[in-house]
Amino acid sequence: MANTSEFSSKIGLIAATVGSAVGLGNVWRFPAETQAHGGAAFLLVYVICVLLFGIPVMLGEFAIGRAGKSDAIGSYKKLSPGKPWWISGFLGILCSYLILTFYMVVSGWTLEYLYQSITGQLFTSIPGVEEGSNLQFADRMEQYVAGIWPPMIWTWITIVICGAVLCMGVQKGIERVSNILMPLLFLILIILFVKAASLPKASEGLAYFFNPDFSKITPNVCISALGQAFFSLSLGMGTLITYGSYFRKDTNLTRTAFNVWLLDMMVAILVGMIIFPGVMSFGLEGESFDGSALVFVTFPEIFNNMWCPQLWSALFFILLSVAALTSSISIAEVSIAYFSEHYKMKRVPATCVVLLPLLLLSALSSLSNGILSDWTIFGYTIFGACDAVTANVLMPLGAFIMSIYLGWFAPKNLMKDQLTNGGTIRNNFAGTIIFLLKWVTPILILVIFITSLIM
Ligand code: TRP
């Protein structure tokens, strides 16, 4: 049963948490958000958000999970019985479901690109587009996501693969996969960065990414950066509460959080350092194509300029697929842990209960990029709405409620005990972290949220 599983080794534990954090959020969502919100200005606010909120909120979730030893809802109930704080866990489960509806679609795109890289199709010209044209990959992606069956079928394939891994249980499934492949993803990104740095307009791209224009910092940029920070670190919806419940008593939570945070940020920044030189050099800035396709356009362009494009492309997309898989596993785990604990369900039925409705919901989300693009909610398609509502509303809200709980209402010394493993280890940061959670996190989230609503 979920709450009796523990991660067996230290590396396994960090790897699984990094596996959850590093995913499409870093490689697909981060550059798209950066481009949509003014480049370096967004990066700056993002880094501040990640610094101020990332580690404290992550530690808060770990602490609730390890102390409550249960799923996102159960942990709150155990720590504060009879109080309504578990609603925050409930919001998290709802949020995780909404994330899955679009996350699975993008994971599906990744698998399709992997398939096309292996067959070589990706690098053949497409009908109606001039060969060698800069926009060849943009057109290909645009046509692909607007299609009906291929993106939908790849989404379903992703859900089935994810379900299969989840049925195998926590340790075997998650730990093994992410242990081996995450370092490899890092390595290939470094190689790609070296290539990107030699592109003709590399320095322009890097300036766009690193040289902030302060006038571009608006409340809207701030809320998006905040949302991206939570999204990328898997915060604000109980994923890390669930993972925290699998942590051992002697795990040093602060060190784990720091490692995860560092790796996650490095991957995002590295991806930006590859993509923006590409964007400038291939003339993709301000193109009419949707920014959400950025990785699927820029990376293939870069591979196309390398020796043996197919090989690099296949390698990259296989690693990205695995990164997406380990993240989607962690998102789905929130609901699966809840069903298996609360309703005492076995793992396999719990996985089916969670993933089966997703077949329909993610299909709708996929179609909303094509034939259902007229179905809009406040101007967003289904796909866009799920993305925006989760990152920009539900996750900050989740983190807000959690920090209020931990700062003011949780059992006394809960945080301190968890940060020092009941006083057995020294933790010089404990005071700062508790202070940040009590005052800075809730107040700043509220301020950013309210200003973005008014302005
Ligand atoms: N962090 C993951 C990524 O960057 C996505 C993710 C996994 C997530 N678990 C989460 C996002 C929990 C929010 C909450 O791709």
Short mmCIF file of C-alpha atoms and ligand atoms in Angstrom, two decimals:
data_model
loop_
_atom_site.label_atom_id
_atom_site.label_comp_id
_atom_site.label_asym_id
_atom_site.label_seq_id
_atom_site.Cartn_x
_atom_site.Cartn_y
_atom_site.Cartn_z
CA MET A 1 0.00 0.00 0.00
CA ALA A 2 1.23 3.47 -0.81
CA ASN A 3 1.98 4.76 2.68
CA THR A 4 4.10 1.81 3.62
CA SER A 5 6.41 2.21 0.63
CA GLU A 6 9.56 4.15 1.23
CA PHE A 7 12.22 5.12 -1.19
CA SER A 8 14.99 2.64 -0.66
CA SER A 9 18.08 4.73 -1.15
CA LYS A 10 19.10 8.34 -0.84
CA ILE A 11 19.88 8.64 -4.51
CA GLY A 12 16.58 6.98 -5.37
CA LEU A 13 14.75 9.54 -3.34
CA ILE A 14 16.44 12.56 -4.80
CA ALA A 15 16.21 11.08 -8.26
CA ALA A 16 12.50 10.47 -7.94
CA THR A 17 11.85 13.97 -6.66
CA VAL A 18 14.06 15.45 -9.37
CA GLY A 19 12.23 13.19 -11.79
CA SER A 20 9.01 14.79 -10.69
CA ALA A 21 10.37 18.31 -10.89
CA VAL A 22 12.30 18.11 -14.14
CA GLY A 23 9.90 17.59 -16.97
CA LEU A 24 7.99 19.34 -19.68
CA GLY A 25 7.70 22.27 -17.29
CA ASN A 26 11.39 23.02 -17.73
CA VAL A 27 11.84 22.09 -21.34
CA TRP A 28 8.53 22.95 -22.95
CA ARG A 29 6.68 25.38 -20.67
CA PHE A 30 9.54 27.50 -19.38
CA PRO A 31 10.84 28.79 -22.76
CA ALA A 32 7.30 29.36 -24.02
CA GLU A 33 6.43 31.43 -20.95
CA THR A 34 9.72 33.29 -21.18
CA GLN A 35 9.05 34.24 -24.77
CA ALA A 36 5.48 35.23 -24.05
CA HIS A 37 6.52 37.50 -21.19
CA GLY A 38 9.45 39.48 -22.45
CA GLY A 39 12.54 37.26 -22.14
CA ALA A 40 15.03 38.24 -19.47
CA ALA A 41 12.47 40.24 -17.46
CA PHE A 42 10.51 37.06 -16.97
CA LEU A 43 13.65 35.09 -16.11
CA LEU A 44 14.55 37.59 -13.41
CA VAL A 45 11.16 37.42 -11.70
CA TYR A 46 11.14 33.66 -12.13
CA VAL A 47 14.49 33.28 -10.38
CA ILE A 48 13.34 35.53 -7.53
CA CYS A 49 10.13 33.48 -7.14
CA VAL A 50 12.03 30.24 -7.19
CA LEU A 51 14.44 31.52 -4.54
CA LEU A 52 11.83 33.04 -2.25
CA PHE A 53 9.12 30.42 -2.55
CA GLY A 54 10.70 27.33 -4.03
CA ILE A 55 12.65 25.93 -1.13
CA PRO A 56 10.30 26.94 1.74
CA VAL A 57 7.16 25.67 0.02
CA MET A 58 8.89 22.47 -1.03
CA LEU A 59 10.03 21.89 2.52
CA GLY A 60 6.56 22.64 3.81
CA GLU A 61 5.12 19.93 1.59
CA PHE A 62 7.82 17.42 2.52
CA ALA A 63 7.20 18.14 6.20
CA ILE A 64 3.43 17.69 6.02
CA GLY A 65 3.87 14.45 4.07
CA ARG A 66 6.53 12.92 6.27
CA ALA A 67 4.80 13.91 9.50
CA GLY A 68 1.32 12.91 8.28
CA LYS A 69 2.58 9.75 6.54
CA SER A 70 -0.29 9.76 4.13
CA ASP A 71 -1.64 11.21 0.88
CA ALA A 72 -2.31 14.93 0.33
CA ILE A 73 -5.70 14.86 2.06
CA GLY A 74 -4.95 12.18 4.66
CA SER A 75 -1.81 13.93 5.91
CA TYR A 76 -3.72 17.11 6.75
CA LYS A 77 -6.44 15.06 8.41
CA LYS A 78 -3.94 13.19 10.56
CA LEU A 79 -2.05 16.30 11.58
CA SER A 80 -5.10 18.43 12.33
CA PRO A 81 -8.10 16.13 12.80
CA GLY A 82 -11.51 17.72 12.57
CA LYS A 83 -10.17 20.89 10.93
CA PRO A 84 -10.90 21.86 7.34
CA TRP A 85 -7.25 22.05 6.19
CA TRP A 86 -7.60 18.88 4.19
CA ILE A 87 -9.53 20.98 1.66
CA SER A 88 -6.16 22.22 0.50
CA GLY A 89 -5.23 18.62 -0.27
CA PHE A 90 -8.52 18.23 -2.08
CA LEU A 91 -7.79 21.28 -4.24
CA GLY A 92 -4.43 19.69 -5.00
CA ILE A 93 -6.04 16.51 -6.24
CA LEU A 94 -8.37 18.52 -8.44
CA CYS A 95 -5.44 20.54 -9.72
CA SER A 96 -3.35 17.45 -10.45
CA TYR A 97 -6.16 16.15 -12.58
CA LEU A 98 -6.41 19.35 -14.59
CA ILE A 99 -2.65 19.34 -15.15
CA LEU A 100 -2.74 15.80 -16.44
CA THR A 101 -5.28 16.72 -19.10
CA PHE A 102 -2.79 18.90 -20.94
CA TYR A 103 0.44 17.33 -19.70
CA MET A 104 -0.46 14.04 -21.33
CA VAL A 105 -1.11 15.81 -24.62
CA VAL A 106 2.32 17.41 -24.67
CA SER A 107 3.89 14.11 -23.59
CA GLY A 108 2.12 12.65 -26.59
CA TRP A 109 3.71 15.25 -28.90
CA THR A 110 7.07 14.25 -27.46
CA LEU A 111 6.47 10.59 -28.22
CA GLU A 112 5.38 11.41 -31.77
CA TYR A 113 8.56 13.43 -32.29
CA LEU A 114 10.57 10.55 -30.90
CA TYR A 115 8.88 8.20 -33.33
CA GLN A 116 9.43 10.57 -36.25
CA SER A 117 13.08 11.02 -35.30
CA ILE A 118 13.67 7.29 -35.29
CA THR A 119 11.97 6.80 -38.64
CA GLY A 120 13.66 9.89 -40.05
CA GLN A 121 10.31 11.38 -41.09
CA LEU A 122 10.94 14.47 -39.00
CA PHE A 123 13.75 15.57 -41.29
CA THR A 124 12.00 15.00 -44.60
CA SER A 125 10.29 17.94 -46.22
CA ILE A 126 6.58 18.39 -45.75
CA PRO A 127 4.13 19.03 -48.58
CA GLY A 128 3.46 22.67 -49.36
CA VAL A 129 6.55 23.96 -47.57
CA GLU A 130 9.69 24.94 -49.41
CA GLU A 131 12.59 22.64 -48.60
CA GLY A 132 15.18 24.18 -46.31
CA SER A 133 12.74 26.89 -45.34
CA ASN A 134 13.30 28.28 -41.89
CA LEU A 135 9.75 27.64 -40.99
CA GLN A 136 9.63 24.04 -42.03
CA PHE A 137 9.57 22.74 -38.47
CA ALA A 138 7.13 25.42 -37.36
CA ASP A 139 4.70 24.44 -40.11
CA ARG A 140 5.11 20.80 -39.32
CA MET A 141 4.31 21.33 -35.66
CA GLU A 142 1.38 23.59 -36.41
CA GLN A 143 -0.16 21.04 -38.76
CA TYR A 144 0.54 18.24 -36.33
CA VAL A 145 -1.07 19.66 -33.20
CA ALA A 146 -4.13 20.76 -35.15
CA GLY A 147 -4.68 17.23 -36.44
CA ILE A 148 -7.33 14.92 -35.02
CA TRP A 149 -6.12 11.36 -34.68
CA PRO A 150 -2.31 11.36 -34.43
CA PRO A 151 -1.99 13.70 -31.42
CA MET A 152 -4.94 12.02 -29.73
CA ILE A 153 -3.60 8.50 -30.23
CA TRP A 154 -0.15 9.48 -28.97
CA THR A 155 -1.80 11.03 -25.92
CA TRP A 156 -3.58 7.76 -25.23
CA ILE A 157 -0.35 5.81 -25.71
CA THR A 158 1.27 8.07 -23.11
CA ILE A 159 -1.56 7.46 -20.65
CA VAL A 160 -1.27 3.71 -21.11
CA ILE A 161 2.52 3.76 -20.59
CA CYS A 162 2.12 5.96 -17.53
CA GLY A 163 -0.53 3.60 -16.16
CA ALA A 164 1.70 0.58 -16.69
CA VAL A 165 4.56 2.13 -14.75
CA LEU A 166 2.23 3.26 -11.99
CA CYS A 167 0.78 -0.23 -11.57
CA MET A 168 4.26 -1.53 -10.86
CA GLY A 169 4.39 0.54 -7.64
CA VAL A 170 6.53 3.28 -6.22
CA GLN A 171 9.99 1.90 -5.94
CA LYS A 172 10.31 -0.29 -8.98
CA GLY A 173 8.50 2.03 -11.29
CA ILE A 174 9.68 5.48 -10.47
CA GLU A 175 13.08 5.00 -8.98
CA ARG A 176 14.71 2.85 -11.63
CA VAL A 177 13.67 4.89 -14.60
CA SER A 178 14.67 8.26 -13.29
CA ASN A 179 17.89 7.08 -11.68
CA ILE A 180 19.64 6.32 -14.91
CA LEU A 181 18.24 8.75 -17.40
CA MET A 182 18.10 12.14 -15.72
CA PRO A 183 21.89 12.66 -15.74
CA LEU A 184 21.90 11.76 -19.41
CA LEU A 185 19.35 14.47 -20.17
CA PHE A 186 21.60 16.94 -18.50
CA LEU A 187 24.58 15.80 -20.52
CA ILE A 188 22.82 16.11 -23.85
CA LEU A 189 21.60 19.60 -22.95
CA ILE A 190 25.18 20.65 -22.33
CA ILE A 191 26.25 19.31 -25.72
CA LEU A 192 23.36 21.13 -27.37
CA PHE A 193 24.28 24.32 -25.60
CA VAL A 194 27.79 24.14 -27.08
CA LYS A 195 26.19 23.79 -30.51
CA ALA A 196 23.69 26.59 -29.89
CA ALA A 197 26.47 28.91 -28.76
CA SER A 198 28.05 28.61 -32.19
CA LEU A 199 24.90 29.69 -34.05
CA PRO A 200 25.18 33.00 -35.94
CA LYS A 201 22.94 35.03 -33.62
CA ALA A 202 23.81 33.25 -30.40
CA SER A 203 24.85 36.38 -28.56
CA GLU A 204 21.59 38.14 -29.46
CA GLY A 205 19.66 35.18 -28.16
CA LEU A 206 21.61 35.10 -24.92
CA ALA A 207 21.12 38.84 -24.47
CA TYR A 208 17.38 38.40 -24.94
CA PHE A 209 17.42 35.74 -22.25
CA PHE A 210 19.77 37.36 -19.75
CA ASN A 211 19.56 41.12 -20.24
CA PRO A 212 16.35 42.30 -18.60
CA ASP A 213 14.28 45.22 -19.76
CA PHE A 214 12.84 46.27 -16.41
CA SER A 215 9.94 48.10 -18.00
CA LYS A 216 8.56 44.74 -19.05
CA ILE A 217 7.97 43.60 -15.48
CA THR A 218 4.21 43.82 -15.01
CA PRO A 219 1.85 42.11 -12.54
CA ASN A 220 0.95 39.73 -15.32
CA VAL A 221 4.60 38.77 -15.78
CA CYS A 222 4.90 38.29 -12.01
CA ILE A 223 1.93 35.96 -11.69
CA SER A 224 3.09 33.95 -14.69
CA ALA A 225 6.60 33.67 -13.27
CA LEU A 226 5.17 32.63 -9.92
CA GLY A 227 3.01 30.01 -11.61
CA GLN A 228 5.96 28.74 -13.62
CA ALA A 229 8.07 28.48 -10.47
CA PHE A 230 5.43 26.34 -8.78
CA PHE A 231 4.80 24.30 -11.87
CA SER A 232 8.44 23.58 -12.46
CA LEU A 233 9.16 22.54 -8.90
CA SER A 234 5.97 20.43 -8.65
CA LEU A 235 4.61 22.58 -5.85
CA GLY A 236 1.23 23.68 -4.61
CA MET A 237 -0.85 20.60 -5.21
CA GLY A 238 0.29 17.87 -2.89
CA THR A 239 2.68 15.95 -5.13
CA LEU A 240 5.51 16.52 -2.73
CA ILE A 241 3.26 15.85 0.27
CA THR A 242 2.67 12.44 -1.25
CA TYR A 243 6.39 11.96 -1.96
CA GLY A 244 7.26 13.29 1.48
CA SER A 245 5.20 10.48 2.99
CA TYR A 246 7.57 8.00 1.31
CA PHE A 247 10.67 9.67 2.77
CA ARG A 248 12.55 8.00 5.56
CA LYS A 249 12.90 9.37 9.09
CA ASP A 250 16.59 10.12 8.65
CA THR A 251 16.29 11.91 5.31
CA ASN A 252 17.71 15.42 5.42
CA LEU A 253 14.79 17.32 3.93
CA THR A 254 16.60 20.62 3.49
CA ARG A 255 19.45 19.07 1.57
CA THR A 256 17.04 17.14 -0.63
CA ALA A 257 15.01 20.27 -1.36
CA PHE A 258 18.14 22.22 -2.20
CA ASN A 259 19.41 19.57 -4.61
CA VAL A 260 16.07 19.30 -6.36
CA TRP A 261 15.74 23.05 -6.62
CA LEU A 262 19.24 23.47 -8.02
CA LEU A 263 18.94 20.76 -10.64
CA ASP A 264 15.51 21.94 -11.70
CA MET A 265 16.64 25.51 -12.17
CA MET A 266 19.78 24.49 -13.99
CA VAL A 267 17.82 22.45 -16.51
CA ALA A 268 15.41 25.33 -17.19
CA ILE A 269 18.19 27.87 -17.63
CA LEU A 270 20.20 25.53 -19.82
CA VAL A 271 17.16 24.98 -22.03
CA GLY A 272 16.73 28.76 -22.33
CA MET A 273 20.39 29.11 -23.28
CA ILE A 274 19.83 26.64 -26.10
CA ILE A 275 16.46 27.83 -27.31
CA PHE A 276 16.93 31.59 -27.52
CA PRO A 277 20.10 31.53 -29.64
CA GLY A 278 18.09 29.18 -31.86
CA VAL A 279 15.05 31.47 -31.91
CA MET A 280 17.16 34.44 -33.03
CA SER A 281 19.28 32.54 -35.50
CA PHE A 282 16.40 30.79 -37.23
CA GLY A 283 14.19 33.88 -37.32
CA LEU A 284 11.56 32.46 -35.00
CA GLU A 285 11.09 35.54 -32.85
CA GLY A 286 7.64 37.02 -32.99
CA GLU A 287 6.56 34.38 -35.50
CA SER A 288 2.89 33.74 -35.73
CA PHE A 289 3.29 30.20 -34.48
CA ASP A 290 2.16 29.47 -30.96
CA GLY A 291 4.97 29.68 -28.40
CA SER A 292 3.89 26.38 -26.96
CA ALA A 293 5.56 24.76 -29.96
CA LEU A 294 8.93 26.39 -29.30
CA VAL A 295 10.87 23.30 -28.23
CA PHE A 296 9.42 21.23 -31.02
CA VAL A 297 10.56 23.79 -33.56
CA THR A 298 13.84 25.17 -32.26
CA PHE A 299 15.42 21.90 -31.17
CA PRO A 300 14.83 20.10 -34.49
CA GLU A 301 16.28 23.17 -36.29
CA ILE A 302 19.40 22.82 -34.15
CA PHE A 303 19.63 19.07 -34.75
CA ASN A 304 19.28 19.75 -38.45
CA ASN A 305 22.48 21.77 -38.25
CA MET A 306 24.38 18.98 -36.54
CA TRP A 307 26.08 15.87 -37.69
CA CYS A 308 23.51 13.07 -37.90
CA PRO A 309 20.36 15.00 -36.91
CA GLN A 310 18.31 11.87 -36.52
CA LEU A 311 20.56 10.47 -33.83
CA TRP A 312 20.56 13.62 -31.70
CA SER A 313 16.90 14.13 -32.18
CA ALA A 314 16.03 10.57 -31.18
CA LEU A 315 18.28 10.78 -28.15
CA PHE A 316 16.81 14.09 -27.04
CA PHE A 317 13.20 13.11 -27.49
CA ILE A 318 13.65 9.80 -25.72
CA LEU A 319 15.11 11.59 -22.73
CA LEU A 320 12.38 14.23 -22.82
CA SER A 321 9.77 11.47 -22.98
CA VAL A 322 11.25 9.88 -19.88
CA ALA A 323 11.40 13.23 -18.09
CA ALA A 324 7.75 13.78 -19.02
CA LEU A 325 6.88 10.29 -17.85
CA THR A 326 8.51 10.61 -14.43
CA SER A 327 6.69 13.91 -13.96
CA SER A 328 3.30 12.65 -15.07
CA ILE A 329 3.73 9.67 -12.79
CA SER A 330 4.25 12.01 -9.89
CA ILE A 331 1.21 14.08 -10.81
CA ALA A 332 -1.02 11.02 -11.11
CA GLU A 333 0.42 9.57 -7.89
CA VAL A 334 -1.37 12.31 -5.91
CA SER A 335 -4.79 10.97 -6.87
CA ILE A 336 -3.76 7.33 -6.86
CA ALA A 337 -2.36 7.57 -3.34
CA TYR A 338 -5.59 9.22 -2.26
CA PHE A 339 -7.81 6.51 -3.74
CA SER A 340 -5.68 3.69 -2.46
CA GLU A 341 -5.49 5.07 1.07
CA HIS A 342 -8.92 6.55 1.47
CA TYR A 343 -10.95 3.86 -0.23
CA LYS A 344 -8.48 1.08 0.59
CA MET A 345 -8.20 0.24 -3.09
CA LYS A 346 -5.41 -1.89 -4.53
CA ARG A 347 -2.90 -0.11 -6.71
CA VAL A 348 -4.10 -1.40 -10.05
CA PRO A 349 -7.79 -0.49 -9.66
CA ALA A 350 -6.81 2.86 -8.14
CA THR A 351 -4.63 3.58 -11.16
CA CYS A 352 -7.49 2.66 -13.51
CA VAL A 353 -9.98 4.85 -11.68
CA VAL A 354 -7.64 7.80 -12.06
CA LEU A 355 -6.44 7.26 -15.60
CA LEU A 356 -9.54 6.03 -17.43
CA PRO A 357 -11.51 9.33 -17.35
CA LEU A 358 -8.32 10.99 -18.48
CA LEU A 359 -8.57 9.22 -21.82
CA LEU A 360 -11.61 11.34 -22.60
CA LEU A 361 -10.51 14.58 -20.95
CA SER A 362 -7.09 14.67 -22.54
CA ALA A 363 -8.61 13.82 -25.92
CA LEU A 364 -10.78 16.94 -25.58
CA SER A 365 -7.72 18.91 -24.58
CA SER A 366 -5.83 17.65 -27.61
CA LEU A 367 -8.71 18.44 -29.97
CA SER A 368 -8.91 21.94 -28.56
CA ASN A 369 -5.71 22.72 -30.46
CA GLY A 370 -7.52 21.91 -33.71
CA ILE A 371 -11.17 21.35 -34.48
CA LEU A 372 -12.37 22.36 -31.01
CA SER A 373 -10.37 25.57 -30.94
CA ASP A 374 -13.61 27.56 -30.94
CA TRP A 375 -14.62 26.18 -27.58
CA THR A 376 -13.13 28.86 -25.41
CA ILE A 377 -13.36 29.88 -21.77
CA PHE A 378 -12.34 33.52 -21.18
CA GLY A 379 -10.51 33.38 -24.49
CA TYR A 380 -8.60 30.22 -23.59
CA THR A 381 -8.97 26.89 -25.34
CA ILE A 382 -9.55 23.85 -23.10
CA PHE A 383 -5.84 23.11 -23.30
CA GLY A 384 -4.84 26.69 -22.49
CA ALA A 385 -7.43 27.06 -19.75
CA CYS A 386 -6.28 23.96 -17.87
CA ASP A 387 -2.71 25.21 -18.11
CA ALA A 388 -3.44 28.78 -16.99
CA VAL A 389 -5.90 27.92 -14.22
CA THR A 390 -3.62 25.39 -12.61
CA ALA A 391 -0.36 27.30 -12.73
CA ASN A 392 -1.61 30.83 -12.20
CA VAL A 393 -4.48 30.22 -9.78
CA LEU A 394 -4.69 26.82 -8.14
CA MET A 395 -1.00 26.24 -7.38
CA PRO A 396 -0.35 29.66 -5.80
CA LEU A 397 -3.62 29.20 -3.88
CA GLY A 398 -2.51 25.77 -2.69
CA ALA A 399 0.85 27.09 -1.57
CA PHE A 400 -0.84 30.06 0.11
CA ILE A 401 -3.17 27.88 2.16
CA MET A 402 -0.35 25.52 3.04
CA SER A 403 1.94 28.28 4.26
CA ILE A 404 -0.84 29.82 6.36
CA TYR A 405 -1.45 26.39 7.83
CA LEU A 406 2.20 25.72 8.59
CA GLY A 407 2.93 29.22 9.83
CA TRP A 408 -0.07 29.61 12.09
CA PHE A 409 -2.22 26.54 12.61
CA ALA A 410 -0.15 23.38 12.35
CA PRO A 411 0.86 21.46 15.49
CA LYS A 412 3.54 23.41 17.28
CA ASN A 413 7.10 22.64 16.21
CA LEU A 414 5.98 20.47 13.29
CA MET A 415 8.20 22.36 10.87
CA LYS A 416 11.11 22.58 13.27
CA ASP A 417 11.00 18.87 14.06
CA GLN A 418 10.86 17.95 10.41
CA LEU A 419 13.68 20.29 9.46
CA THR A 420 15.96 18.94 12.17
CA ASN A 421 14.68 15.35 12.15
CA GLY A 422 13.42 15.74 15.69
CA GLY A 423 16.52 17.58 16.81
CA THR A 424 18.97 14.95 15.63
CA ILE A 425 20.60 17.08 12.93
CA ARG A 426 21.71 20.68 12.89
CA ASN A 427 19.93 22.97 10.48
CA ASN A 428 21.19 26.52 10.23
CA PHE A 429 18.44 27.48 7.84
CA ALA A 430 15.50 26.25 9.91
CA GLY A 431 14.74 29.67 11.42
CA THR A 432 14.86 31.43 8.05
CA ILE A 433 12.69 28.83 6.38
CA ILE A 434 10.07 28.99 9.10
CA PHE A 435 10.07 32.78 8.93
CA LEU A 436 9.71 32.76 5.13
CA LEU A 437 6.81 30.33 5.32
CA LYS A 438 5.04 32.25 8.04
CA TRP A 439 5.36 35.76 6.65
CA VAL A 440 6.95 36.16 3.26
CA THR A 441 5.32 33.38 1.28
CA PRO A 442 1.67 34.05 2.11
CA ILE A 443 1.94 37.83 1.94
CA LEU A 444 3.83 37.95 -1.34
CA ILE A 445 1.61 35.38 -3.01
CA LEU A 446 -1.41 37.40 -1.99
CA VAL A 447 0.09 40.67 -3.21
CA ILE A 448 1.11 39.24 -6.58
CA PHE A 449 -2.22 37.54 -6.99
CA ILE A 450 -4.32 40.59 -6.15
CA THR A 451 -2.29 43.05 -8.22
CA SER A 452 -2.49 40.78 -11.22
CA LEU A 453 -6.25 40.65 -10.83
CA ILE A 454 -6.69 44.41 -10.54
CA MET A 455 -4.20 45.58 -13.13
N1 TRP B 1 7.33 19.81 -12.36
C1 TRP B 1 6.93 19.06 -13.50
C2 TRP B 1 7.53 19.68 -14.74
O1 TRP B 1 8.26 20.60 -14.64
C3 TRP B 1 5.45 18.92 -13.62
C4 TRP B 1 4.86 18.45 -12.37
C5 TRP B 1 5.05 17.24 -11.80
C6 TRP B 1 4.04 19.16 -11.50
N2 TRP B 1 4.38 17.17 -10.62
C7 TRP B 1 3.77 18.32 -10.42
C8 TRP B 1 3.56 20.43 -11.54
C9 TRP B 1 3.02 18.78 -9.38
C10 TRP B 1 2.79 20.87 -10.48
C11 TRP B 1 2.55 20.07 -9.42
O2 TRP B 1 7.26 19.25 -15.80
#
